[in-house]
CSV table of C-alpha atoms in Angstrom, one decimal:
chain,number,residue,atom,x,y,z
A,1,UNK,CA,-6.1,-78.8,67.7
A,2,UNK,CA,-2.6,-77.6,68.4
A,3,UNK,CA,-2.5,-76.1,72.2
A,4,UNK,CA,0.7,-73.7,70.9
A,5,UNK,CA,-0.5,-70.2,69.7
A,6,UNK,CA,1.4,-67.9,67.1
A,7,UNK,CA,3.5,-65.2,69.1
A,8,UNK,CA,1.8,-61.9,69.1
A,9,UNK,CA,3.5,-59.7,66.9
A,10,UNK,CA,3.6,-55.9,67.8
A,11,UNK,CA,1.5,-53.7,66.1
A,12,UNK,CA,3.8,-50.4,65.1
A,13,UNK,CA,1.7,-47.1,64.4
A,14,UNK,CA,4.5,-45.3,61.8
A,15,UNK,CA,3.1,-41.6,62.1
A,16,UNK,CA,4.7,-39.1,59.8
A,17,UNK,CA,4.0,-36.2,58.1
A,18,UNK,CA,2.6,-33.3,60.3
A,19,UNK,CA,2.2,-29.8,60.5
A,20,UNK,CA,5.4,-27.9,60.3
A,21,UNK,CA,7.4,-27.0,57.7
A,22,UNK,CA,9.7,-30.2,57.3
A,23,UNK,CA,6.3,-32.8,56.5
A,24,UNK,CA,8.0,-33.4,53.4
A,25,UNK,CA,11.0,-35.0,54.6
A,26,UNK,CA,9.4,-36.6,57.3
A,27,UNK,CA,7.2,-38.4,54.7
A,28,UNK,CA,11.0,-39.3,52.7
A,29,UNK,CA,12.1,-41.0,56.4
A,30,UNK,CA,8.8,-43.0,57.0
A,31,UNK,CA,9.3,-44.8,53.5
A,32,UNK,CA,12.6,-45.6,54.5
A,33,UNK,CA,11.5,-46.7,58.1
A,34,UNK,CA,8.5,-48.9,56.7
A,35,UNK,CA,11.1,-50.1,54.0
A,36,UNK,CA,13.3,-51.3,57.1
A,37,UNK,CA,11.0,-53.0,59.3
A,38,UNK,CA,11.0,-56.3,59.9
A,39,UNK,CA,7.5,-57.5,58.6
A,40,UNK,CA,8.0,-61.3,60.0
A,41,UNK,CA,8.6,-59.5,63.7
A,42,UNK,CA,6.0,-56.8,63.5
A,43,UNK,CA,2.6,-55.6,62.2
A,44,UNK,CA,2.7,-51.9,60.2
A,45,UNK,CA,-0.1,-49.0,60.4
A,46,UNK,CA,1.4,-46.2,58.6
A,47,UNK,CA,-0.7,-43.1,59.6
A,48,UNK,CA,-0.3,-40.1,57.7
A,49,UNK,CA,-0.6,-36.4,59.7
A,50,UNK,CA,-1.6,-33.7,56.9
A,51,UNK,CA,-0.4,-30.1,57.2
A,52,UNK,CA,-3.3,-29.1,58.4
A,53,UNK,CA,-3.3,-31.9,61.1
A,54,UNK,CA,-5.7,-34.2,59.9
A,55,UNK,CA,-4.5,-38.1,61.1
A,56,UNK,CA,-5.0,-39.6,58.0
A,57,UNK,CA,-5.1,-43.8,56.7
A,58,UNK,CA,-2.2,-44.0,54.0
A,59,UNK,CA,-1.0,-46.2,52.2
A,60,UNK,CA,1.7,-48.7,53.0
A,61,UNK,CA,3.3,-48.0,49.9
A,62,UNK,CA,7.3,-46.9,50.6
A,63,UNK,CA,7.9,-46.9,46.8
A,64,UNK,CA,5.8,-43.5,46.8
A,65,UNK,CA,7.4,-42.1,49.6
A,66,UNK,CA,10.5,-40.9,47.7
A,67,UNK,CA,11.9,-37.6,45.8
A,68,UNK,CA,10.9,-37.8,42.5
A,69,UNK,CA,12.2,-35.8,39.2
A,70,UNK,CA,13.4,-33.4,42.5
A,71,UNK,CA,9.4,-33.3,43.9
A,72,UNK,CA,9.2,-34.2,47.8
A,73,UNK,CA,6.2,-36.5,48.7
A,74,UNK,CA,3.2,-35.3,50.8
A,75,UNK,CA,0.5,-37.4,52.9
A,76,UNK,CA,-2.0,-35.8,51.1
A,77,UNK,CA,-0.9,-37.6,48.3
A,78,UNK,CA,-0.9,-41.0,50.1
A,79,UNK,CA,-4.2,-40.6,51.7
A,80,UNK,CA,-6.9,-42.8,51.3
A,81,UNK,CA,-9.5,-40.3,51.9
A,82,UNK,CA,-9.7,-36.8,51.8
A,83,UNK,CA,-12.0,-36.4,54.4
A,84,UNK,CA,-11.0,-40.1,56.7
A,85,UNK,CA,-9.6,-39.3,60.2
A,86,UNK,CA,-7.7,-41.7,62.3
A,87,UNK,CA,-8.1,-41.2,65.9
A,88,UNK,CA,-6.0,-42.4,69.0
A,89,UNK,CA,-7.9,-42.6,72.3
A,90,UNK,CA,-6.4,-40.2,74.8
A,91,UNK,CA,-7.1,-43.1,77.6
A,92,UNK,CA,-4.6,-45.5,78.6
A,93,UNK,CA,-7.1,-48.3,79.1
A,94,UNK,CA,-7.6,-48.7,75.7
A,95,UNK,CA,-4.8,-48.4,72.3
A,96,UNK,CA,-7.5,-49.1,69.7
A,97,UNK,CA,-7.5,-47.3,67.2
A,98,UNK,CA,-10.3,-46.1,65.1
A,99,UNK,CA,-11.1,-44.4,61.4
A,100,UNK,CA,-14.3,-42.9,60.5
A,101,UNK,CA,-15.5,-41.1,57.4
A,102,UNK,CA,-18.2,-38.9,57.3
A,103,UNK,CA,-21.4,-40.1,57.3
A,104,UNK,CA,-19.6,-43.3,57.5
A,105,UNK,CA,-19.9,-46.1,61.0
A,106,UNK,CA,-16.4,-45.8,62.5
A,107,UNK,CA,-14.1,-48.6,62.1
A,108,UNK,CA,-11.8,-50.4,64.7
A,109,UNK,CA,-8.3,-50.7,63.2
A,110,UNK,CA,-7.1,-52.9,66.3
A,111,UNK,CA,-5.1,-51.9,69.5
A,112,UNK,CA,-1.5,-50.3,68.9
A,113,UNK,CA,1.7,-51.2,70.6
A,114,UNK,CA,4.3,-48.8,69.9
A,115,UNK,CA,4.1,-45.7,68.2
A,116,UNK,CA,7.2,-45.0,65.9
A,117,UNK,CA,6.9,-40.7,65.5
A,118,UNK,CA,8.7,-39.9,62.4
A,119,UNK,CA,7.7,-36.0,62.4
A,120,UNK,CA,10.1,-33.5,62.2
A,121,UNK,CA,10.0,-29.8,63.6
A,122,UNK,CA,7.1,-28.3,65.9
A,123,UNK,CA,3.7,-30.4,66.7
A,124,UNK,CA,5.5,-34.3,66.4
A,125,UNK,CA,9.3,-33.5,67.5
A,126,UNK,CA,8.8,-31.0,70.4
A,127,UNK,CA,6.8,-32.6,72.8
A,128,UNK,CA,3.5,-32.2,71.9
A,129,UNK,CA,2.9,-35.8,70.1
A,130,UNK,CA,4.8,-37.4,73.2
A,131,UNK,CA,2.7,-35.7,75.4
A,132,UNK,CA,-0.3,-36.7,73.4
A,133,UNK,CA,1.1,-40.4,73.5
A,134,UNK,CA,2.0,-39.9,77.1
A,135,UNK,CA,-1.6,-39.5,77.6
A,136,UNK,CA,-2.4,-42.2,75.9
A,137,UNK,CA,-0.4,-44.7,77.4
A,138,UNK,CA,1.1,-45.8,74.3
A,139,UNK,CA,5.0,-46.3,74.4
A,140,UNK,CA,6.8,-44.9,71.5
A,141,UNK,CA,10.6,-44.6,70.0
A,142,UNK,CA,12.8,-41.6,70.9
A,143,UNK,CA,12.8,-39.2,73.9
A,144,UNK,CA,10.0,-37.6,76.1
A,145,UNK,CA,8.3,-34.5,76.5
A,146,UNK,CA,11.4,-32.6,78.0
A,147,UNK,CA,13.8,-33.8,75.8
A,148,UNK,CA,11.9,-33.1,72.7
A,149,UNK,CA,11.0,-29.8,73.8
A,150,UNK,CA,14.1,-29.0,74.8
A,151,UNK,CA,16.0,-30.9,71.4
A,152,UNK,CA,13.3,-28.4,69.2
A,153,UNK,CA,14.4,-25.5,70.9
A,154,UNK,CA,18.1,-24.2,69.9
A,155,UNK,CA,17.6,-21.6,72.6
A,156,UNK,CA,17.0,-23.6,75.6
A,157,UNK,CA,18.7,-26.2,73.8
A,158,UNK,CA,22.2,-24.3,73.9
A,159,UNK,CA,21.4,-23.1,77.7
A,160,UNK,CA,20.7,-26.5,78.9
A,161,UNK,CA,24.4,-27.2,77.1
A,162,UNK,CA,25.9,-24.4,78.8
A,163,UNK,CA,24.8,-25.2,82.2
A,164,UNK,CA,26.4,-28.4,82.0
A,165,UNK,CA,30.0,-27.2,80.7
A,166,UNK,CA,29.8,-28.4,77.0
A,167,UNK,CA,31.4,-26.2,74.4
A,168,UNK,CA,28.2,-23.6,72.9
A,169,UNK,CA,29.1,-21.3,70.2
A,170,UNK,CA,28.1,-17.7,70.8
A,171,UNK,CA,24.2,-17.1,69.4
A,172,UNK,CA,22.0,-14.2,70.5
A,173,UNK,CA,17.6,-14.8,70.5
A,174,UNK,CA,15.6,-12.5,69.0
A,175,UNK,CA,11.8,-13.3,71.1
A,176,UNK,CA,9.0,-12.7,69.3
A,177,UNK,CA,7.3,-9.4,71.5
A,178,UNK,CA,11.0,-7.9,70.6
A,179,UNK,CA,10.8,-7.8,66.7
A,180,UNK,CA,7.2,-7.1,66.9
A,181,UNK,CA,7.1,-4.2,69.5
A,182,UNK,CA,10.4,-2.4,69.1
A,183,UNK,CA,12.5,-3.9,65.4
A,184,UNK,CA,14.7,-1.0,65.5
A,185,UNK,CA,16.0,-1.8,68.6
A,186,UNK,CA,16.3,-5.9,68.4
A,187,UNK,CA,18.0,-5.3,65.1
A,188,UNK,CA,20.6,-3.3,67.0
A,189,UNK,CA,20.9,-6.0,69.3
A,190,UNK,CA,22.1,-8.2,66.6
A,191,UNK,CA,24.1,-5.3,65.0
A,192,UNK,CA,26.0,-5.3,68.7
A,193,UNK,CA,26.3,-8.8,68.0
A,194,UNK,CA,28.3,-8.6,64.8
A,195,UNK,CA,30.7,-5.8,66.4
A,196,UNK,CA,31.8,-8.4,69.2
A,197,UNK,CA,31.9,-11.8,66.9
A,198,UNK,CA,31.8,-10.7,63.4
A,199,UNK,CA,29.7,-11.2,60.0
A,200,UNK,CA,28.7,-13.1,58.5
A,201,UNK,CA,26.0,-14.2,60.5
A,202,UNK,CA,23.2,-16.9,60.4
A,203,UNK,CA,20.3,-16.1,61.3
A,204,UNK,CA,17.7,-18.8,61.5
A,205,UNK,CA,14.3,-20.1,63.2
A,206,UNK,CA,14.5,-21.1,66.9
A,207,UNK,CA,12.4,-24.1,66.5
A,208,UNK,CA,12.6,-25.6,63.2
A,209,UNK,CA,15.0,-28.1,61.7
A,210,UNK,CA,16.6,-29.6,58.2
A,211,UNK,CA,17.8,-26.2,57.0
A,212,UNK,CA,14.4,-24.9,57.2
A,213,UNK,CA,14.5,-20.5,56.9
A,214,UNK,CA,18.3,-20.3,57.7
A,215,UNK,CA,19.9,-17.4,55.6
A,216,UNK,CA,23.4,-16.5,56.0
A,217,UNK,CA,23.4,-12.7,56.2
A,218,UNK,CA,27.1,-11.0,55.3
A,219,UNK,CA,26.4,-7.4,55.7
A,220,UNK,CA,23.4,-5.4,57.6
A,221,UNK,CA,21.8,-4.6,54.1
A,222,UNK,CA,20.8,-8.5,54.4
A,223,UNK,CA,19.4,-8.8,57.6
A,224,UNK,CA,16.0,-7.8,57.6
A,225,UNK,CA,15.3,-10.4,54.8
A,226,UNK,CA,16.5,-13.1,56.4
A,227,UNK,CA,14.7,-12.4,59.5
A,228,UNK,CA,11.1,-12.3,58.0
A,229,UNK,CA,12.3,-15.5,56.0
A,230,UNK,CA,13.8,-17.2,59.8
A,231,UNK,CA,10.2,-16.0,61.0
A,232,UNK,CA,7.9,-17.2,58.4
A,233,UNK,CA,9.0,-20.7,60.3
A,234,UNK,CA,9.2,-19.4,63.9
A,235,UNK,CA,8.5,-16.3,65.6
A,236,UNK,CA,11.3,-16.7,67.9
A,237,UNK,CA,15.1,-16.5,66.0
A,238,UNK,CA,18.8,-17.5,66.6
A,239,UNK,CA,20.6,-15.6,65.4
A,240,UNK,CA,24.9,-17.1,65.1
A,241,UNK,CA,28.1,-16.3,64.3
A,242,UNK,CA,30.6,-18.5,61.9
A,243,UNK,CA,32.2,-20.7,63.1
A,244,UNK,CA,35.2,-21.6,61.3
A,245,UNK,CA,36.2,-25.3,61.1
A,246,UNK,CA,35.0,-28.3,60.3
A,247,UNK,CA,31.3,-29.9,60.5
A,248,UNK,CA,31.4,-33.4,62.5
A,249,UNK,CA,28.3,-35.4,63.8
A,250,UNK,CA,27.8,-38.3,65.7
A,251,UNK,CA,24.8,-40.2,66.2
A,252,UNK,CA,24.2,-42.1,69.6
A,253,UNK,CA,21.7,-44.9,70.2
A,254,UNK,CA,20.5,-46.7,73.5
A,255,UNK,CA,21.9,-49.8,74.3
A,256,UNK,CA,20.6,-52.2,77.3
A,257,UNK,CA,24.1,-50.7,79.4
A,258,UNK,CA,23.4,-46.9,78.2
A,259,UNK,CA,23.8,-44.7,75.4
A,260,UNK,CA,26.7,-45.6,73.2
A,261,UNK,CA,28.3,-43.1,70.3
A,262,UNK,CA,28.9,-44.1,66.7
A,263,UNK,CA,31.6,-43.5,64.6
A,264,UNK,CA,31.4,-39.9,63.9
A,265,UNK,CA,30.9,-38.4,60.0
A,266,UNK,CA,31.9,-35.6,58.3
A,267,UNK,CA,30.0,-33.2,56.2
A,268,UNK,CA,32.3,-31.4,53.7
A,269,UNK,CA,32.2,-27.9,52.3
A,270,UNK,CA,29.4,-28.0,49.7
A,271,UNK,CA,30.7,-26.0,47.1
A,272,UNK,CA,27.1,-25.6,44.9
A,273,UNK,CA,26.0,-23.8,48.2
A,274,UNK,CA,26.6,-21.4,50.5
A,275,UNK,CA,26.5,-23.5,54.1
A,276,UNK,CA,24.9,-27.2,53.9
A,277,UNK,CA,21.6,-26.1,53.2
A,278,UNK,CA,18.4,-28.1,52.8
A,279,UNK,CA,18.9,-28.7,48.9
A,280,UNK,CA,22.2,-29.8,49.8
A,281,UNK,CA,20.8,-31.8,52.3
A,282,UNK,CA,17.7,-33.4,50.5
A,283,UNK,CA,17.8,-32.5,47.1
A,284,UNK,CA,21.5,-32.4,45.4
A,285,UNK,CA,22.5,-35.2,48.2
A,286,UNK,CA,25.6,-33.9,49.7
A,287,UNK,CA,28.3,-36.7,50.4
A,288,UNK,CA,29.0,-37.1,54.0
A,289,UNK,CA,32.2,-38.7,54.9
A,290,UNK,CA,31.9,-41.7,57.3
A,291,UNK,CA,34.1,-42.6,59.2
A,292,UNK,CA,35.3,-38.7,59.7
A,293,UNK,CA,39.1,-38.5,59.0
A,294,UNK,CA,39.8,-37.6,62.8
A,295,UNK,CA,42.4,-38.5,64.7
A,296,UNK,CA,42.0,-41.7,67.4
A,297,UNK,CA,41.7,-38.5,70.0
A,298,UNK,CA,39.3,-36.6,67.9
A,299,UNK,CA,37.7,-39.3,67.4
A,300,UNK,CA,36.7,-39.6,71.5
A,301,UNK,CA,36.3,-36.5,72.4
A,302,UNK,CA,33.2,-35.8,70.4
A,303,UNK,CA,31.9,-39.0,70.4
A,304,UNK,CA,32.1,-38.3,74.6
A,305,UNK,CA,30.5,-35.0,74.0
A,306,UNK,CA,27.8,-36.8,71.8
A,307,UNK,CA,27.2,-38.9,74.8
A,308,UNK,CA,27.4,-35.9,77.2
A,309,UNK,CA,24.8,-34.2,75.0
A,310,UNK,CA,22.4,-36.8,75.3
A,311,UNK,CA,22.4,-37.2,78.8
A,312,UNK,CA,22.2,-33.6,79.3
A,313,UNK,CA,19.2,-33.2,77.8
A,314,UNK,CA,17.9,-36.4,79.2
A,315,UNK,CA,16.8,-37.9,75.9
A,316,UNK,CA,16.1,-41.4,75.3
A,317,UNK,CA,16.1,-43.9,71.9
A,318,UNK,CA,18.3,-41.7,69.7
A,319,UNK,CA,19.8,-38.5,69.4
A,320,UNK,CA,22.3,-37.3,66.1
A,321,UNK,CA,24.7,-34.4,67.5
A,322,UNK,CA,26.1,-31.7,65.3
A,323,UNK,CA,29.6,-30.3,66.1
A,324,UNK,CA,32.2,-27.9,64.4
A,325,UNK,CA,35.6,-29.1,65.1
A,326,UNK,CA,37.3,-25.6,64.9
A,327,UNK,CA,40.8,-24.1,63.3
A,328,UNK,CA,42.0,-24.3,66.9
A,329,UNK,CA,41.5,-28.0,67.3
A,330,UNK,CA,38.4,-27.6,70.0
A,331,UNK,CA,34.4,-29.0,69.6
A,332,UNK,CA,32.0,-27.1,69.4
A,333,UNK,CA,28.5,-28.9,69.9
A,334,UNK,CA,25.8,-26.6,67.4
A,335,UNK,CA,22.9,-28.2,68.2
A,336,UNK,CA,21.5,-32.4,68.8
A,337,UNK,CA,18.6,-33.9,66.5
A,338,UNK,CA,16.2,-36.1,68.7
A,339,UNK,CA,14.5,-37.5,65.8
A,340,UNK,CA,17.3,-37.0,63.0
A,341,UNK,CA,16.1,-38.1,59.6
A,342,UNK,CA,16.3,-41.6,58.3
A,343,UNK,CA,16.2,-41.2,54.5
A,344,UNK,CA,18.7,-43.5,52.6
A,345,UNK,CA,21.1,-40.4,52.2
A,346,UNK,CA,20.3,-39.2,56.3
A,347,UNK,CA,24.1,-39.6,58.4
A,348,UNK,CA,22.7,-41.2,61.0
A,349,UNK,CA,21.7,-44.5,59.7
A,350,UNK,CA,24.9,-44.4,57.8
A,351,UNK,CA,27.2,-43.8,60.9
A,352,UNK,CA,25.8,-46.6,62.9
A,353,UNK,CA,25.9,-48.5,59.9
A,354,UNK,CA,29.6,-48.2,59.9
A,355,UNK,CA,29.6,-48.7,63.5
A,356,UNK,CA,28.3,-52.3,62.5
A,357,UNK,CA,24.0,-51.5,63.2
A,358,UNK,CA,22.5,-52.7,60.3
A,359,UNK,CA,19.6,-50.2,59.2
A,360,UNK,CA,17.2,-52.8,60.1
A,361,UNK,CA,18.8,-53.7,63.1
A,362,UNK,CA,18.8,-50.5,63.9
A,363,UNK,CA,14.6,-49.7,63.4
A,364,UNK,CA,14.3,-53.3,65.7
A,365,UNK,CA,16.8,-52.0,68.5
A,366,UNK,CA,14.6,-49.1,68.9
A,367,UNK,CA,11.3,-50.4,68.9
A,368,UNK,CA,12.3,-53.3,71.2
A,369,UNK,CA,13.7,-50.4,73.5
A,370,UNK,CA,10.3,-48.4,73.1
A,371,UNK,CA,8.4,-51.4,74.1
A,372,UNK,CA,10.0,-52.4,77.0
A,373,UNK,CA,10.0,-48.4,78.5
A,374,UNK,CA,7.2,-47.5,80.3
A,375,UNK,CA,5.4,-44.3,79.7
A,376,UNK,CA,4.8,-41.5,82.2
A,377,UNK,CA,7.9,-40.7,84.8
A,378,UNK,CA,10.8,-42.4,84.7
């Protein structure tokens, strides 16, 4: 008998899905992850999270992960059981993971290495499934608890910016006790609003992502609508002016020497739709342009802002920044993504692609940096 042993590979815990309003496109990004992942270097568990927040066992099937005749994928759809629940011991002694069924013994599914959170929006990108995994003692891809928070939030998002001298665009937040206890007078508030910067206006939820309940409101007859719509995601609203110019992002990925930017991208006027909205986005594929046309000096400066960004809001793994490169010639940063989408169409992939990442080298940079980070403070 041989004395040598195989290499242990890690065991990956892809969690998508969830409860907010963007579980459809987080299901389109874990196809693509579990698509990318190198299966010689790692071991998969794809756990599903249901809108109503059930941890479900799914399917490791990326093929039916995908739009189809213009129908988003769900987890319920990829469950194995309607009623099955995964569960994740809150105890850093122990990663096993375990499924049960009613009426059913409960089944060890083996220990998990590193967690790989695909959710996007509230209750997987804001903090509350890294605390949860903080807890647990599990390490996982992207940034913390703060970051996340703060990367969900556009509110505390922009103030965080502002406090460290980047470039914010002018936004006014509308909290929830405000609409609810006096609407006459938080709809003047944004009425001011438009008298100093002008309509139209986007109005839009505080803590939600991909588009999600953003209506661009060009006259006051408009706005009430789009506020119920911005709050049938989020309670609390942003409300923002135009800003004329150009839309640029950048992503930025952790390197052993620090956070390094990509080649920046481009997102051009989408002429089937009012503002790059999340059909534009998901459905009718808009055409980013990567590398942005932008000069060698353009080019710098936001990629230095994307870095700025990320350090600001002390995030870790991978951030995608979103700026508008105005008429005037300045950045302005709109808002940073900490877990930006990695469908085949999603910029981010494609930008470091261009910046010579490979998609799969990519996915193995940051688990290898997940694994060797620690959890709790650092």
């Amino acid at each position: 008998m041989s004395s040598e042993t195989s290499p242990h590979k890690p065991r990956v815990a892809v969690v998508f899905g969830g409860r907010s309003s963007e579980h459809q496109i987080s299901v389109l990004t874990a196809g693509a992850v579990l698509r990318a992942i190198d299966r010689e270097k790692y071991d998969v568990l794809p756990i599903g999270i249901t809108t109503d927040g059930r941890w479900a066992l799914t399917a490791d099937d990326p093929e039916r992960m995908a739009i189809a005749d213009r129908q988003l994928p769900s987890v319920a759809a990829l469950a194995e059981s309607t009623e099955g629940a995964v569960v994740l011991p809150v105890d850093p002694t122990n990663r096993e993971v375990v499924y049960s069924e009613p009426g059913s013994v409960p089944k060890a599914l083996g220990e998990v290495d590193v967690v790989f959170p695909v959710l996007h929006g509230p209750y997987g990108e804001d903090g509350t499934l890294q605390g949860l995994l903080e807890l647990s003692g599990v390490p996982y891809v992207g940034s913390g608890v703060l970051a996340s928070a703060v990367g969900q939030d556009k509110d505390y998002m922009k103030r965080v910016f502002a406090s460290f001298g980047l470039p914010v665009g002018p936004y006014e937040v509308i909290r929830p006790r405000e609409w609810e206890n006096d609407p006459a007078a938080a709809r003047r508030k944004i009425v001011d609003f438009a008298g100093e910067h002008g309509w139209p206006l986007f109005v839009k939820p505080a803590r939600a992502g991909s588009s999600m309940g953003i209506t661009k409101v060009d006259e006051l007859g408009g706005l009430d609508e789009a506020i119920e719509e911005a709050r049938r995601h989020d309670p609390k609203i942003l409300v923002e002016s135009l800003l004329r110019g150009r839309e640029i992002e950048c992503g930025v990925l952790e390197f052993e020497d620090g956070p390094r930017a990509s080649v920046p991208a481009e997102i051009p006027p989408v002429t089937a739709h009012d503002f790059y909205d999340f059909e534009a986005k998901y459905i009718d594929s808009a055409d980013g342009i990567v590398p942005a046309p932008l000069s060698d000096e353009q080019t710098a400066k936001v990629q230095e802002l994307a870095v700025a960004a990320f350090e600001a809001a002390s995030c870790e793994g991978l951030v995608r920044a979103d700026f508008f490169l105005q008429d005037d010639g300045e950045f302005v940063i709109n808002e940073i993504n900490t877990l930006p989408g990695f469908t085949p169409i999603s910029m981010y992939p494609r930008m470091w692609q261009e910046s010579g990442v490979s998609y799969p080298e990519l996915i193995d940079r940051l688990l290898q940096a997940a694994l060797q980070r620690s959890t709790g403070l650092r």
